[in-house]
XYZ file of N, CA and C in Angstrom:
249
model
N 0.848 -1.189 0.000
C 0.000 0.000 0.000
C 0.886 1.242 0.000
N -0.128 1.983 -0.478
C 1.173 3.246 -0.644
C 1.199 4.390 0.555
N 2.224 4.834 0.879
C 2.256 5.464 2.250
C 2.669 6.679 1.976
N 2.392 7.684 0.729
C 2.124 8.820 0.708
C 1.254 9.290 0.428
N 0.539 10.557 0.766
C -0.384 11.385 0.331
C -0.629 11.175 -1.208
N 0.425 11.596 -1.558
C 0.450 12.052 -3.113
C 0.587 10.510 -3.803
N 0.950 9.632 -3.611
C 0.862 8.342 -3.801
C -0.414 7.910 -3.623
N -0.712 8.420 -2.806
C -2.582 7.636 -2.718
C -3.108 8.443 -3.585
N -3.433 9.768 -4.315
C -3.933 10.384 -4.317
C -3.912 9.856 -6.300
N -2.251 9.919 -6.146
C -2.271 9.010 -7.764
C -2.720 7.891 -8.090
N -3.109 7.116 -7.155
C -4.068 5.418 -7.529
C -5.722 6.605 -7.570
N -5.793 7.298 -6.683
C -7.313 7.421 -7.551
C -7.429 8.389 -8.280
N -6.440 9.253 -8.911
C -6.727 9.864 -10.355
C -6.636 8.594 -11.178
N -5.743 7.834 -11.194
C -5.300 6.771 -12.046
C -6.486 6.232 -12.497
N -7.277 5.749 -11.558
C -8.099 4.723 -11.458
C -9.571 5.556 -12.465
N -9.628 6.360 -12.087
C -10.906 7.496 -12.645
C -10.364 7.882 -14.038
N -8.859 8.570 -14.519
C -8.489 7.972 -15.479
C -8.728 7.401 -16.518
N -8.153 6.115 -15.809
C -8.449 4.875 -17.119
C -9.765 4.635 -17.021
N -11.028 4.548 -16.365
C -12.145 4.213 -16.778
C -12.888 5.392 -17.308
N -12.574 6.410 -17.689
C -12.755 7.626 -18.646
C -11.959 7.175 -20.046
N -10.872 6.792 -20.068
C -9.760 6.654 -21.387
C -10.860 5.484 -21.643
N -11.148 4.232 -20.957
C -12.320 2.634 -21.256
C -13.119 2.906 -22.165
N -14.398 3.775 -21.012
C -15.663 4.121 -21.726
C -15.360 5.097 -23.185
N -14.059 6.289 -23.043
C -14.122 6.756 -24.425
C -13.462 6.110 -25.763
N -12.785 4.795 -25.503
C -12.373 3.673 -26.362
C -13.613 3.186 -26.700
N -14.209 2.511 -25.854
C -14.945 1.780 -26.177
C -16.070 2.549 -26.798
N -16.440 3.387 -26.778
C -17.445 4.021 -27.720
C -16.701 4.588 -28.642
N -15.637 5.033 -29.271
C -15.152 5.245 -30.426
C -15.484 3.801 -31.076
N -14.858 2.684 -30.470
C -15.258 1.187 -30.762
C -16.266 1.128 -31.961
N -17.276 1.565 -30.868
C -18.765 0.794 -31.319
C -18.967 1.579 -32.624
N -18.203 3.290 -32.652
C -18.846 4.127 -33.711
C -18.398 3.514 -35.212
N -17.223 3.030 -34.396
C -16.543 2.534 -36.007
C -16.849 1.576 -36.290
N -17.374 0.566 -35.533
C -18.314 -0.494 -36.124
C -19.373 -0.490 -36.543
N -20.351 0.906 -35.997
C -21.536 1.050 -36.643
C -21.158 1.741 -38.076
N -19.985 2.596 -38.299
C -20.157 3.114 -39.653
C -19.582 1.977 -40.216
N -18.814 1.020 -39.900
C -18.875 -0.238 -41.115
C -19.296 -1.228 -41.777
N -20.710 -0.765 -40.406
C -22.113 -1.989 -40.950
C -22.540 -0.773 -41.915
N -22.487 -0.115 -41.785
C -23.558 0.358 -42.872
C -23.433 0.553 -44.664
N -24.620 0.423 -44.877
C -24.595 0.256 -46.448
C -25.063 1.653 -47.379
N -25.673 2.551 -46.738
C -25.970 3.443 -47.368
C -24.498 4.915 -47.613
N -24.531 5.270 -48.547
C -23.420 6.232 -48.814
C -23.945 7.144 -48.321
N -24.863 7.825 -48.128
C -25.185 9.232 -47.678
C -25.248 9.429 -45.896
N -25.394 7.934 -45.747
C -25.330 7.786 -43.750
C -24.006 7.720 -43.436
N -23.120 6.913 -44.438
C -21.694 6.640 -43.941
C -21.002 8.252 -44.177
N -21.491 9.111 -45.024
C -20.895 10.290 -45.067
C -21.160 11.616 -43.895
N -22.642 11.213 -43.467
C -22.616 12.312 -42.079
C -22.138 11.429 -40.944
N -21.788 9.979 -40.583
C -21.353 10.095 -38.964
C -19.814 9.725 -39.839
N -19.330 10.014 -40.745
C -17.844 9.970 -40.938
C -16.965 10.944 -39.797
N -17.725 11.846 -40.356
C -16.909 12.661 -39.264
C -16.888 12.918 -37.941
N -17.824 12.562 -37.700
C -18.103 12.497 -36.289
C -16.818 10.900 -35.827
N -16.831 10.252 -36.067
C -16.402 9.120 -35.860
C -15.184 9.738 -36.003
N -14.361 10.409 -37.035
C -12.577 10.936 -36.913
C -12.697 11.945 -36.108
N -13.029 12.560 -35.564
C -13.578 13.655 -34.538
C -13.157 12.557 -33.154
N -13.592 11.517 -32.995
C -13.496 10.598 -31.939
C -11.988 10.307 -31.779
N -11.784 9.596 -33.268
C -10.103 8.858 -33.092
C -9.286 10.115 -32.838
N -9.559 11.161 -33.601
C -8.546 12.602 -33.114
C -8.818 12.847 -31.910
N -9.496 12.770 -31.075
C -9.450 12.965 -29.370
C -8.851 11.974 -29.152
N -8.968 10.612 -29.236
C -8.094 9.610 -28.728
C -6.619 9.761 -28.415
N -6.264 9.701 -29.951
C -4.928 10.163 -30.297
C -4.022 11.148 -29.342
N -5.332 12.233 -29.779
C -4.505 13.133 -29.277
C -4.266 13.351 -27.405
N -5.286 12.282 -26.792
C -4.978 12.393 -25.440
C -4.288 10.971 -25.126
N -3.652 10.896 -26.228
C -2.664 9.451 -26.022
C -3.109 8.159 -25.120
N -4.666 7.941 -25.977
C -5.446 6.614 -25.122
C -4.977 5.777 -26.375
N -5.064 6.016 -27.880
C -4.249 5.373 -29.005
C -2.875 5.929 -29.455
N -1.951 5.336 -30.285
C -1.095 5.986 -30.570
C -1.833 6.672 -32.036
N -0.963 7.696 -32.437
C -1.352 8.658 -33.624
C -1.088 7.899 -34.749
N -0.450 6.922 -35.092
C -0.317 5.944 -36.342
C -1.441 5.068 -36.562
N -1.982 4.685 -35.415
C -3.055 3.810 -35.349
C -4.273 4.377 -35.829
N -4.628 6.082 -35.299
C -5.766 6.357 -35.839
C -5.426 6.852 -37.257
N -4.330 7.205 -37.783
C -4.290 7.727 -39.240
C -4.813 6.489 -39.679
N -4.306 5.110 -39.829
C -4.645 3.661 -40.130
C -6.211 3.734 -40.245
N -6.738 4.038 -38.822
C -7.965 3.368 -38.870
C -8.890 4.491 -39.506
N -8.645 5.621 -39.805
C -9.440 6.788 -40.469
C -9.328 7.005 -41.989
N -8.019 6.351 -42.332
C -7.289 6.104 -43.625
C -8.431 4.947 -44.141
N -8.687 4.061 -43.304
C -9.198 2.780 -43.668
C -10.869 3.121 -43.966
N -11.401 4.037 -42.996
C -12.714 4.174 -43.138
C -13.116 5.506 -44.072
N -11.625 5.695 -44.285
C -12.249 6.835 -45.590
C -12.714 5.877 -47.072
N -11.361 4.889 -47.261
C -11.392 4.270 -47.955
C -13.119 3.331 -48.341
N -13.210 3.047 -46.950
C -14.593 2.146 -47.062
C -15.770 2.889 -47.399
N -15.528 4.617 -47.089
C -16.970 5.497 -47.178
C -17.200 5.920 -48.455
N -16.214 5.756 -49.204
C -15.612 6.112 -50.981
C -16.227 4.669 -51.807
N -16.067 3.821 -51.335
C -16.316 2.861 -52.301
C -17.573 2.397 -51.647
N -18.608 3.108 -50.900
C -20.268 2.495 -50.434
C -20.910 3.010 -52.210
């Protein structure tokens, strides 16, 4: 157990943290799976952005690395072009 102030104090930012970094993974998750079920071109073109709007917060609060979301935004541009 940790026997400083500031040591305790960092297990529960930590902890509050990562289940903020969780829940905002995991719903970027789901967004990008819902825009890759979909079949219509004119739906995949309004939550496009909303969905890179997501991975660029990720990124940029270093819950992904920045190669990963160019990849995965690179990938779903690709898929929103050829609906």
């Amino acid at each position: 157990m940790a026997n400083h102030k500031s040591a305790l104090k960092r297990i529960r930012s930590n902890e509050s943290k990562r289940l903020r970094n969780k829940y905002q993974h995991k719903t970027t998750r789901n967004a990008i799976k819902k825009l890759r079920d979909l079949s219509s071109k004119k739906e995949a073109e309004t939550l496009y952005p909303a969905v890179v709007s997501m991975i660029d917060k990720l990124a940029k609060r270093n819950v992904i690395h920045s190669n990963k979301a160019a990849n995965l935004k690179s990938k779903l541009a690709k898929h929103v072009a050829a609906l």
